[in-house]
PDB file of C-alpha atoms and ligand atoms in Angstrom:
ATOM      1  CA  MET A  94       2.285 -14.497 -28.574  1.00  0.00           C
ATOM      2  CA  PRO A  95       5.750 -13.785 -30.007  1.00  0.00           C
ATOM      3  CA  ALA A  96       8.704 -14.953 -27.964  1.00  0.00           C
ATOM      4  CA  GLU A  97       9.925 -12.154 -25.756  1.00  0.00           C
ATOM      5  CA  GLN A  98      13.521 -11.156 -25.310  1.00  0.00           C
ATOM      6  CA  PRO A  99      14.728 -11.690 -21.776  1.00  0.00           C
ATOM      7  CA  PRO A 100      14.890  -8.290 -20.133  1.00  0.00           C
ATOM      8  CA  ARG A 101      18.208  -6.644 -19.533  1.00  0.00           C
ATOM      9  CA  VAL A 102      18.679  -5.295 -16.054  1.00  0.00           C
ATOM     10  CA  PRO A 103      20.463  -1.959 -16.132  1.00  0.00           C
ATOM     11  CA  GLU A 104      23.974  -1.852 -14.671  1.00  0.00           C
ATOM     12  CA  GLY A 105      24.063  -1.077 -11.022  1.00  0.00           C
ATOM     13  CA  SER A 106      20.377  -1.728 -10.660  1.00  0.00           C
ATOM     14  CA  LYS A 107      19.635  -2.747  -7.134  1.00  0.00           C
ATOM     15  CA  ILE A 108      16.106  -3.846  -7.661  1.00  0.00           C
ATOM     16  CA  LYS A 109      15.348  -7.050  -9.422  1.00  0.00           C
ATOM     17  CA  VAL A 110      12.320  -6.245 -11.459  1.00  0.00           C
ATOM     18  CA  SER A 111      13.384  -8.184 -14.507  1.00  0.00           C
ATOM     19  CA  ALA A 112      10.346 -10.409 -14.632  1.00  0.00           C
ATOM     20  CA  LEU A 113       7.922  -7.544 -14.790  1.00  0.00           C
ATOM     21  CA  ARG A 114       7.246  -5.737 -18.071  1.00  0.00           C
ATOM     22  CA  GLU A 115       4.549  -3.306 -16.954  1.00  0.00           C
ATOM     23  CA  GLY A 116       3.151  -2.891 -13.509  1.00  0.00           C
ATOM     24  CA  THR A 117       4.141  -2.246  -9.932  1.00  0.00           C
ATOM     25  CA  VAL A 118       6.601  -3.817  -7.530  1.00  0.00           C
ATOM     26  CA  ILE A 119       5.689  -3.284  -3.910  1.00  0.00           C
ATOM     27  CA  ASP A 120       8.665  -4.035  -1.714  1.00  0.00           C
ATOM     28  CA  HIS A 121       9.587  -3.794   1.952  1.00  0.00           C
ATOM     29  CA  LEU A 122       6.164  -4.783   3.141  1.00  0.00           C
ATOM     30  CA  VAL A 123       6.007  -5.810   6.767  1.00  0.00           C
ATOM     31  CA  ALA A 124       6.112  -9.633   6.743  1.00  0.00           C
ATOM     32  CA  GLY A 125       2.608 -11.010   6.902  1.00  0.00           C
ATOM     33  CA  THR A 126       0.869  -8.041   5.259  1.00  0.00           C
ATOM     34  CA  ALA A 127       1.011  -9.064   1.585  1.00  0.00           C
ATOM     35  CA  LEU A 128      -2.412 -10.654   1.537  1.00  0.00           C
ATOM     36  CA  LYS A 129      -3.947  -7.660   3.255  1.00  0.00           C
ATOM     37  CA  VAL A 130      -2.342  -5.443   0.640  1.00  0.00           C
ATOM     38  CA  LEU A 131      -3.806  -7.527  -2.181  1.00  0.00           C
ATOM     39  CA  LYS A 132      -7.186  -7.145  -0.567  1.00  0.00           C
ATOM     40  CA  ILE A 133      -6.699  -3.377  -0.418  1.00  0.00           C
ATOM     41  CA  LEU A 134      -5.860  -3.343  -4.121  1.00  0.00           C
ATOM     42  CA  GLY A 135      -8.859  -5.525  -4.917  1.00  0.00           C
ATOM     43  CA  LEU A 136      -7.382  -6.631  -8.234  1.00  0.00           C
ATOM     44  CA  ASP A 137      -9.482  -8.580 -10.673  1.00  0.00           C
ATOM     45  CA  SER A 138      -8.698 -12.238 -11.064  1.00  0.00           C
ATOM     46  CA  ASP A 139      -7.144 -12.154 -14.545  1.00  0.00           C
ATOM     47  CA  ARG A 140      -4.281 -10.024 -13.286  1.00  0.00           C
ATOM     48  CA  SER A 141      -1.039 -11.854 -12.798  1.00  0.00           C
ATOM     49  CA  VAL A 142       0.484 -11.315  -9.389  1.00  0.00           C
ATOM     50  CA  THR A 143       3.694 -12.665  -7.877  1.00  0.00           C
ATOM     51  CA  ILE A 144       3.900 -12.722  -4.118  1.00  0.00           C
ATOM     52  CA  GLY A 145       6.954 -13.290  -1.967  1.00  0.00           C
ATOM     53  CA  LEU A 146       6.170 -14.046   1.634  1.00  0.00           C
ATOM     54  CA  ASN A 147       8.585 -13.791   4.502  1.00  0.00           C
ATOM     55  CA  LEU A 148      11.609 -13.100   2.326  1.00  0.00           C
ATOM     56  CA  GLU A 149      14.893 -12.386   3.992  1.00  0.00           C
ATOM     57  CA  SER A 150      15.749  -8.726   4.119  1.00  0.00           C
ATOM     58  CA  LYS A 151      18.916  -7.102   5.378  1.00  0.00           C
ATOM     59  CA  LYS A 152      17.015  -4.031   6.453  1.00  0.00           C
ATOM     60  CA  MET A 153      13.943  -5.634   7.936  1.00  0.00           C
ATOM     61  CA  GLY A 154      14.796  -9.210   8.867  1.00  0.00           C
ATOM     62  CA  HIS A 155      11.816 -10.490   6.942  1.00  0.00           C
ATOM     63  CA  LYS A 156       9.565  -8.831   4.435  1.00  0.00           C
ATOM     64  CA  ASP A 157       6.863  -9.469   1.894  1.00  0.00           C
ATOM     65  CA  LEU A 158       7.009  -8.413  -1.728  1.00  0.00           C
ATOM     66  CA  ILE A 159       4.367  -8.173  -4.452  1.00  0.00           C
ATOM     67  CA  LYS A 160       4.718  -7.815  -8.206  1.00  0.00           C
ATOM     68  CA  ILE A 161       1.598  -6.891 -10.096  1.00  0.00           C
ATOM     69  CA  GLU A 162       1.350  -7.068 -13.860  1.00  0.00           C
ATOM     70  CA  ARG A 163      -0.364  -4.253 -15.732  1.00  0.00           C
ATOM     71  CA  HIS A 164      -1.366  -2.234 -12.723  1.00  0.00           C
ATOM     72  CA  GLU A 165       0.201   1.039 -11.662  1.00  0.00           C
ATOM     73  CA  VAL A 166      -0.720   1.906  -8.124  1.00  0.00           C
ATOM     74  CA  ILE A 167      -2.460   5.205  -7.563  1.00  0.00           C
ATOM     75  CA  ASN A 168      -1.959   7.577  -4.680  1.00  0.00           C
ATOM     76  CA  GLU A 169      -5.024   6.450  -2.784  1.00  0.00           C
ATOM     77  CA  GLU A 170      -3.797   2.843  -2.863  1.00  0.00           C
ATOM     78  CA  VAL A 171      -0.340   3.893  -1.705  1.00  0.00           C
ATOM     79  CA  GLN A 172      -1.871   5.692   1.261  1.00  0.00           C
ATOM     80  CA  LYS A 173      -4.002   2.733   2.225  1.00  0.00           C
ATOM     81  CA  ILE A 174      -1.055   0.379   2.014  1.00  0.00           C
ATOM     82  CA  ALA A 175       1.009   2.786   4.121  1.00  0.00           C
ATOM     83  CA  LEU A 176      -1.477   2.284   6.903  1.00  0.00           C
ATOM     84  CA  VAL A 177      -0.699  -1.425   7.134  1.00  0.00           C
ATOM     85  CA  SER A 178       2.946  -1.204   6.064  1.00  0.00           C
ATOM     86  CA  PRO A 179       4.374   2.293   6.524  1.00  0.00           C
ATOM     87  CA  ASN A 180       7.815   1.616   5.016  1.00  0.00           C
ATOM     88  CA  ALA A 181       6.664  -0.085   1.852  1.00  0.00           C
ATOM     89  CA  THR A 182       8.268   1.106  -1.393  1.00  0.00           C
ATOM     90  CA  PHE A 183       6.552   1.216  -4.759  1.00  0.00           C
ATOM     91  CA  SER A 184       8.293   0.937  -8.116  1.00  0.00           C
ATOM     92  CA  ILE A 185       6.289   1.632 -11.232  1.00  0.00           C
ATOM     93  CA  ILE A 186       7.612  -0.410 -14.135  1.00  0.00           C
ATOM     94  CA  ARG A 187       7.213   0.321 -17.821  1.00  0.00           C
ATOM     95  CA  ASP A 188       8.962  -1.701 -20.467  1.00  0.00           C
ATOM     96  CA  PHE A 189      11.071  -3.448 -17.799  1.00  0.00           C
ATOM     97  CA  HIS A 190      12.360  -0.171 -16.348  1.00  0.00           C
ATOM     98  CA  VAL A 191      11.567   1.600 -13.132  1.00  0.00           C
ATOM     99  CA  VAL A 192      10.001   4.863 -14.239  1.00  0.00           C
ATOM    100  CA  GLN A 193       8.828   6.043 -10.849  1.00  0.00           C
ATOM    101  CA  LYS A 194       9.447   5.227  -7.211  1.00  0.00           C
ATOM    102  CA  LEU A 195       7.012   6.114  -4.513  1.00  0.00           C
ATOM    103  CA  SER A 196       7.505   6.054  -0.782  1.00  0.00           C
ATOM    104  CA  PRO A 197       4.292   6.546   1.053  1.00  0.00           C
ATOM    105  CA  SER A 198       3.952   9.282   3.569  1.00  0.00           C
ATOM    106  CA  LEU A 199       0.901   9.637   5.670  1.00  0.00           C
ATOM    107  CA  PRO A 200      -1.113  12.774   5.086  1.00  0.00           C
ATOM    108  CA  GLU A 201      -2.185  14.951   8.005  1.00  0.00           C
ATOM    109  CA  MET A 202      -5.739  13.941   7.382  1.00  0.00           C
ATOM    110  CA  ILE A 203      -7.066  10.604   6.182  1.00  0.00           C
ATOM    111  CA  GLU A 204     -10.442  10.889   4.560  1.00  0.00           C
ATOM    112  CA  ASN A 205     -12.883   8.189   3.645  1.00  0.00           C
ATOM    113  CA  LEU A 206     -10.452   5.303   4.027  1.00  0.00           C
ATOM    114  CA  LEU A 207     -11.047   4.025   7.534  1.00  0.00           C
ATOM    115  CA  ARG A 208     -13.952   3.030   9.693  1.00  0.00           C
ATOM    116  CA  CYS A 209     -14.395   4.681  13.074  1.00  0.00           C
ATOM    117  CA  PRO A 210     -14.687   1.975  15.748  1.00  0.00           C
ATOM    118  CA  ASN A 211     -16.946   4.118  17.931  1.00  0.00           C
ATOM    119  CA  PRO A 212     -20.493   2.742  17.449  1.00  0.00           C
ATOM    120  CA  SER A 213     -22.069   6.085  18.303  1.00  0.00           C
ATOM    121  CA  CYS A 214     -19.882   8.088  15.926  1.00  0.00           C
ATOM    122  CA  VAL A 215     -21.759  10.136  13.338  1.00  0.00           C
ATOM    123  CA  THR A 216     -19.743   8.366  10.613  1.00  0.00           C
ATOM    124  CA  THR A 217     -21.582   5.090  11.219  1.00  0.00           C
ATOM    125  CA  ASP A 218     -24.076   6.770   8.895  1.00  0.00           C
ATOM    126  CA  ASP A 219     -22.746   5.756   5.491  1.00  0.00           C
ATOM    127  CA  ARG A 220     -23.464   9.166   4.044  1.00  0.00           C
ATOM    128  CA  VAL A 221     -20.847  10.804   6.264  1.00  0.00           C
ATOM    129  CA  ARG A 222     -17.285  10.518   5.023  1.00  0.00           C
ATOM    130  CA  THR A 223     -14.910   9.449   7.780  1.00  0.00           C
ATOM    131  CA  LYS A 224     -12.095  11.801   8.633  1.00  0.00           C
ATOM    132  CA  PHE A 225      -9.076  10.992  10.795  1.00  0.00           C
ATOM    133  CA  ILE A 226      -6.339  13.293  11.953  1.00  0.00           C
ATOM    134  CA  VAL A 227      -2.897  11.726  12.085  1.00  0.00           C
ATOM    135  CA  VAL A 228      -1.702  12.432  15.612  1.00  0.00           C
ATOM    136  CA  ARG A 229       1.466  10.372  15.564  1.00  0.00           C
ATOM    137  CA  THR A 230       3.257   8.579  12.767  1.00  0.00           C
ATOM    138  CA  ASP A 231       6.060   6.774  14.628  1.00  0.00           C
ATOM    139  CA  SER A 232       3.692   4.457  16.413  1.00  0.00           C
ATOM    140  CA  LEU A 233       0.634   5.242  14.440  1.00  0.00           C
ATOM    141  CA  ARG A 234      -2.116   7.090  16.266  1.00  0.00           C
ATOM    142  CA  LEU A 235      -5.157   8.574  14.585  1.00  0.00           C
ATOM    143  CA  ARG A 236      -8.026  10.623  15.923  1.00  0.00           C
ATOM    144  CA  CYS A 237     -11.538  10.708  14.538  1.00  0.00           C
ATOM    145  CA  HIS A 238     -12.397  14.254  13.491  1.00  0.00           C
ATOM    146  CA  TYR A 239     -16.003  13.838  14.656  1.00  0.00           C
ATOM    147  CA  CYS A 240     -16.035  11.862  17.897  1.00  0.00           C
ATOM    148  CA  GLU A 241     -12.363  12.339  18.831  1.00  0.00           C
ATOM    149  CA  ARG A 242     -11.911   8.636  19.404  1.00  0.00           C
ATOM    150  CA  THR A 243      -8.210   7.762  19.140  1.00  0.00           C
ATOM    151  CA  ILE A 244      -7.242   4.596  17.323  1.00  0.00           C
ATOM    152  CA  ARG A 245      -4.016   2.634  17.253  1.00  0.00           C
ATOM    153  CA  LYS A 246      -2.485   0.786  14.348  1.00  0.00           C
ATOM    154  CA  ASP A 247      -3.974  -2.562  15.365  1.00  0.00           C
ATOM    155  CA  GLU A 248      -7.455  -1.035  15.506  1.00  0.00           C
ATOM    156  CA  ILE A 249      -7.379   0.210  11.950  1.00  0.00           C
ATOM    157  CA  GLU A 250     -10.194  -1.085   9.820  1.00  0.00           C
ATOM    158  CA  LEU A 251     -10.253  -0.078   6.189  1.00  0.00           C
ATOM    159  CA  LEU A 252     -13.527   0.858   4.547  1.00  0.00           C
TER     160      LEU A 252
HETATM  161 ZN1  LIG B 587     -15.624   8.684  15.151  1.00  0.00          ZN
END
């Protein structure tokens, strides 16, 4: 491997992403959710990941942060992560620069991402895709399209 030049951070850049050449920085995660987020991403083990737990944040008090080498998050991942950490921000990095920033927003309908906790729901059959309607986003409330069971944030179970 040739020696790499230390990256130059652009003037006025507020995000420190200097250590990452290609990949994604996920910032402003609710403290304590980073490991859950890694599980959601299900990255293979040769990927290099930097995790900051319980970092001080002016905006949030404490937060978690994740830097992932050579992985650009896709929309489906952003949506899943939004369910556990609605204010997370995503910076896609190429050649040490932020090329795209994503802020998740919950869709009106969440399909095939979550398990319905109702044991008699038709979606307990694996062949039926689960479907939830987002009823409230401020304190998250979802309703199963099939059995109308309402679930709160702490009841969310990802598929
Ligand atoms: Zn249901």
